[in-house]
């Protein structure tokens, strides 16, 4: 009379594959039964119980390398070991949750790289009528600024918020955007640069948009990378930026 079941039946009863059962044998989690007189390995109730226990612990997230001590532990050791596994799983859950949140933010290109406050300001710019390509360019500049001067970025966003509440400041910025289509030697560029420099000097809070980030950098290189990101050398925009900075320096403002 044969006692026990075959490996295929054991795997089906326990809810795993035959390959998994053999893997448990290889790891030493479950002893492989001896062959019967017919040459077959028969799985009895004790072996099936051990398989169920191993499968349950593995399904709960216990690493396979840690299952064998748990199977052989007494009640107190088992409870202590499970508490440690639970802590590990909690840490893993928190890590996976953070990754999931990052993936959700990646669905929105802005939120993947910028804080919600910056995203709200980009939306505010769009509502104020700034062209989509200018909003996109601003986003790129802010991503760069956040990476290069992270400790000053939040204060910078506060300065931008104030500037967007000033209709004259917004109008000047929009005029500056229009200047991108002008020829570099257009006389209107110097007039606009003067008007913008005068506006900044008359509104110190808005001037910090120009000076705030560079004041926190240890080298002019970072400031130049942020302030002049996306500019074409020799373009109307580059000339206007250079004129504004020159006028601010002439007024005693430190610009690298």
PDB file of N, CA, C and O in Angstrom, residues 48-81:
ATOM      1  N   UNK A  48       3.983  17.684   3.882  1.00  0.00           N
ATOM      2  CA  UNK A  48       3.027  18.650   3.321  1.00  0.00           C
ATOM      3  C   UNK A  48       2.843  19.842   4.251  1.00  0.00           C
ATOM      4  O   UNK A  48       2.760  20.992   3.796  1.00  0.00           O
ATOM      5  N   UNK A  49       2.787  19.581   5.565  1.00  0.00           N
ATOM      6  CA  UNK A  49       2.656  20.671   6.527  1.00  0.00           C
ATOM      7  C   UNK A  49       3.841  21.614   6.429  1.00  0.00           C
ATOM      8  O   UNK A  49       3.683  22.836   6.429  1.00  0.00           O
ATOM      9  N   UNK A  50       5.036  21.040   6.318  1.00  0.00           N
ATOM     10  CA  UNK A  50       6.245  21.867   6.200  1.00  0.00           C
ATOM     11  C   UNK A  50       6.208  22.691   4.913  1.00  0.00           C
ATOM     12  O   UNK A  50       6.585  23.858   4.900  1.00  0.00           O
ATOM     13  N   UNK A  51       5.729  22.110   3.844  1.00  0.00           N
ATOM     14  CA  UNK A  51       5.599  22.837   2.584  1.00  0.00           C
ATOM     15  C   UNK A  51       4.618  24.005   2.718  1.00  0.00           C
ATOM     16  O   UNK A  51       4.870  25.110   2.219  1.00  0.00           O
ATOM     17  N   UNK A  52       3.498  23.737   3.375  1.00  0.00           N
ATOM     18  CA  UNK A  52       2.493  24.792   3.581  1.00  0.00           C
ATOM     19  C   UNK A  52       3.097  25.935   4.393  1.00  0.00           C
ATOM     20  O   UNK A  52       2.905  27.125   4.075  1.00  0.00           O
ATOM     21  N   UNK A  53       3.824  25.596   5.450  1.00  0.00           N
ATOM     22  CA  UNK A  53       4.438  26.626   6.289  1.00  0.00           C
ATOM     23  C   UNK A  53       5.452  27.456   5.492  1.00  0.00           C
ATOM     24  O   UNK A  53       5.471  28.686   5.575  1.00  0.00           O
ATOM     25  N   UNK A  54       6.276  26.781   4.715  1.00  0.00           N
ATOM     26  CA  UNK A  54       7.289  27.487   3.918  1.00  0.00           C
ATOM     27  C   UNK A  54       6.625  28.391   2.887  1.00  0.00           C
ATOM     28  O   UNK A  54       7.016  29.553   2.699  1.00  0.00           O
ATOM     29  N   UNK A  55       5.610  27.829   2.206  1.00  0.00           N
ATOM     30  CA  UNK A  55       4.908  28.635   1.193  1.00  0.00           C
ATOM     31  C   UNK A  55       4.228  29.846   1.815  1.00  0.00           C
ATOM     32  O   UNK A  55       4.260  30.950   1.267  1.00  0.00           O
ATOM     33  N   UNK A  56       3.619  29.677   2.990  1.00  0.00           N
ATOM     34  CA  UNK A  56       2.915  30.779   3.656  1.00  0.00           C
ATOM     35  C   UNK A  56       3.891  31.878   4.054  1.00  0.00           C
ATOM     36  O   UNK A  56       3.617  33.072   3.858  1.00  0.00           O
ATOM     37  N   UNK A  57       5.039  31.506   4.606  1.00  0.00           N
ATOM     38  CA  UNK A  57       6.034  32.496   5.007  1.00  0.00           C
ATOM     39  C   UNK A  57       6.594  33.228   3.782  1.00  0.00           C
ATOM     40  O   UNK A  57       6.776  34.446   3.795  1.00  0.00           O
ATOM     41  N   UNK A  58       6.846  32.492   2.707  1.00  0.00           N
ATOM     42  CA  UNK A  58       7.360  33.118   1.488  1.00  0.00           C
ATOM     43  C   UNK A  58       6.340  34.093   0.910  1.00  0.00           C
ATOM     44  O   UNK A  58       6.681  35.199   0.482  1.00  0.00           O
ATOM     45  N   UNK A  59       5.069  33.685   0.911  1.00  0.00           N
ATOM     46  CA  UNK A  59       4.014  34.560   0.389  1.00  0.00           C
ATOM     47  C   UNK A  59       3.864  35.813   1.241  1.00  0.00           C
ATOM     48  O   UNK A  59       3.448  36.865   0.740  1.00  0.00           O
ATOM     49  N   UNK A  60       4.209  35.723   2.533  1.00  0.00           N
ATOM     50  CA  UNK A  60       4.105  36.884   3.422  1.00  0.00           C
ATOM     51  C   UNK A  60       5.273  37.851   3.244  1.00  0.00           C
ATOM     52  O   UNK A  60       5.295  38.907   3.865  1.00  0.00           O
ATOM     53  N   UNK A  61       6.236  37.450   2.415  1.00  0.00           N
ATOM     54  CA  UNK A  61       7.347  38.349   2.155  1.00  0.00           C
ATOM     55  C   UNK A  61       8.617  38.016   2.895  1.00  0.00           C
ATOM     56  O   UNK A  61       9.591  38.757   2.824  1.00  0.00           O
ATOM     57  N   UNK A  62       8.640  36.888   3.605  1.00  0.00           N
ATOM     58  CA  UNK A  62       9.854  36.493   4.311  1.00  0.00           C
ATOM     59  C   UNK A  62      10.862  35.976   3.282  1.00  0.00           C
ATOM     60  O   UNK A  62      10.539  35.097   2.481  1.00  0.00           O
ATOM     61  N   UNK A  63      12.081  36.510   3.261  1.00  0.00           N
ATOM     62  CA  UNK A  63      13.092  36.024   2.321  1.00  0.00           C
ATOM     63  C   UNK A  63      13.327  34.523   2.521  1.00  0.00           C
ATOM     64  O   UNK A  63      13.338  34.024   3.646  1.00  0.00           O
ATOM     65  N   UNK A  64      13.530  33.812   1.419  1.00  0.00           N
ATOM     66  CA  UNK A  64      13.696  32.367   1.504  1.00  0.00           C
ATOM     67  C   UNK A  64      14.856  31.971   2.416  1.00  0.00           C
ATOM     68  O   UNK A  64      14.786  30.963   3.126  1.00  0.00           O
ATOM     69  N   UNK A  65      15.912  32.785   2.410  1.00  0.00           N
ATOM     70  CA  UNK A  65      17.070  32.465   3.241  1.00  0.00           C
ATOM     71  C   UNK A  65      16.754  32.527   4.731  1.00  0.00           C
ATOM     72  O   UNK A  65      17.492  31.971   5.547  1.00  0.00           O
ATOM     73  N   UNK A  66      15.655  33.195   5.097  1.00  0.00           N
ATOM     74  CA  UNK A  66      15.308  33.346   6.510  1.00  0.00           C
ATOM     75  C   UNK A  66      14.176  32.426   6.950  1.00  0.00           C
ATOM     76  O   UNK A  66      13.777  32.436   8.119  1.00  0.00           O
ATOM     77  N   UNK A  67      13.673  31.630   6.019  1.00  0.00           N
ATOM     78  CA  UNK A  67      12.515  30.791   6.352  1.00  0.00           C
ATOM     79  C   UNK A  67      12.912  29.597   7.214  1.00  0.00           C
ATOM     80  O   UNK A  67      12.212  29.252   8.175  1.00  0.00           O
ATOM     81  N   UNK A  68      14.025  28.943   6.897  1.00  0.00           N
ATOM     82  CA  UNK A  68      14.382  27.719   7.623  1.00  0.00           C
ATOM     83  C   UNK A  68      14.496  27.945   9.135  1.00  0.00           C
ATOM     84  O   UNK A  68      13.928  27.164   9.914  1.00  0.00           O
ATOM     85  N   UNK A  69      15.189  29.000   9.620  1.00  0.00           N
ATOM     86  CA  UNK A  69      15.251  29.215  11.076  1.00  0.00           C
ATOM     87  C   UNK A  69      13.859  29.410  11.687  1.00  0.00           C
ATOM     88  O   UNK A  69      13.619  29.002  12.824  1.00  0.00           O
ATOM     89  N   UNK A  70      12.958  30.047  10.929  1.00  0.00           N
ATOM     90  CA  UNK A  70      11.600  30.260  11.447  1.00  0.00           C
ATOM     91  C   UNK A  70      10.842  28.942  11.586  1.00  0.00           C
ATOM     92  O   UNK A  70      10.117  28.721  12.552  1.00  0.00           O
ATOM     93  N   UNK A  71      11.028  28.064  10.622  1.00  0.00           N
ATOM     94  CA  UNK A  71      10.339  26.782  10.667  1.00  0.00           C
ATOM     95  C   UNK A  71      10.798  25.935  11.857  1.00  0.00           C
ATOM     96  O   UNK A  71      10.028  25.128  12.392  1.00  0.00           O
ATOM     97  N   UNK A  72      12.059  26.139  12.244  1.00  0.00           N
ATOM     98  CA  UNK A  72      12.620  25.328  13.328  1.00  0.00           C
ATOM     99  C   UNK A  72      12.614  26.046  14.675  1.00  0.00           C
ATOM    100  O   UNK A  72      13.123  25.511  15.667  1.00  0.00           O
ATOM    101  N   UNK A  73      12.063  27.278  14.728  1.00  0.00           N
ATOM    102  CA  UNK A  73      12.100  28.070  15.963  1.00  0.00           C
ATOM    103  C   UNK A  73      10.968  27.685  16.902  1.00  0.00           C
ATOM    104  O   UNK A  73       9.925  27.172  16.473  1.00  0.00           O
ATOM    105  N   UNK A  74      11.206  27.982  18.197  1.00  0.00           N
ATOM    106  CA  UNK A  74      10.110  27.798  19.143  1.00  0.00           C
ATOM    107  C   UNK A  74       9.180  29.012  19.057  1.00  0.00           C
ATOM    108  O   UNK A  74       9.440  29.952  18.303  1.00  0.00           O
ATOM    109  N   UNK A  75       8.113  29.018  19.843  1.00  0.00           N
ATOM    110  CA  UNK A  75       7.090  30.065  19.715  1.00  0.00           C
ATOM    111  C   UNK A  75       7.655  31.458  19.953  1.00  0.00           C
ATOM    112  O   UNK A  75       7.354  32.407  19.214  1.00  0.00           O
ATOM    113  N   UNK A  76       8.508  31.606  20.980  1.00  0.00           N
ATOM    114  CA  UNK A  76       9.060  32.926  21.303  1.00  0.00           C
ATOM    115  C   UNK A  76       9.993  33.408  20.193  1.00  0.00           C
ATOM    116  O   UNK A  76       9.939  34.570  19.767  1.00  0.00           O
ATOM    117  N   UNK A  77      10.867  32.520  19.730  1.00  0.00           N
ATOM    118  CA  UNK A  77      11.792  32.891  18.649  1.00  0.00           C
ATOM    119  C   UNK A  77      11.031  33.223  17.373  1.00  0.00           C
ATOM    120  O   UNK A  77      11.377  34.145  16.641  1.00  0.00           O
ATOM    121  N   UNK A  78       9.966  32.447  17.136  1.00  0.00           N
ATOM    122  CA  UNK A  78       9.157  32.669  15.935  1.00  0.00           C
ATOM    123  C   UNK A  78       8.521  34.064  15.966  1.00  0.00           C
ATOM    124  O   UNK A  78       8.554  34.800  14.976  1.00  0.00           O
ATOM    125  N   UNK A  79       7.962  34.448  17.115  1.00  0.00           N
ATOM    126  CA  UNK A  79       7.302  35.753  17.242  1.00  0.00           C
ATOM    127  C   UNK A  79       8.313  36.880  17.076  1.00  0.00           C
ATOM    128  O   UNK A  79       8.044  37.887  16.397  1.00  0.00           O
ATOM    129  N   UNK A  80       9.511  36.737  17.669  1.00  0.00           N
ATOM    130  CA  UNK A  80      10.549  37.763  17.550  1.00  0.00           C
ATOM    131  C   UNK A  80      11.004  37.909  16.099  1.00  0.00           C
ATOM    132  O   UNK A  80      11.156  39.017  15.587  1.00  0.00           O
ATOM    133  N   UNK A  81      11.219  36.764  15.444  1.00  0.00           N
ATOM    134  CA  UNK A  81      11.673  36.794  14.054  1.00  0.00           C
ATOM    135  C   UNK A  81      10.618  37.410  13.145  1.00  0.00           C
ATOM    136  O   UNK A  81      10.934  38.185  12.236  1.00  0.00           O
TER     137      UNK A  81
END
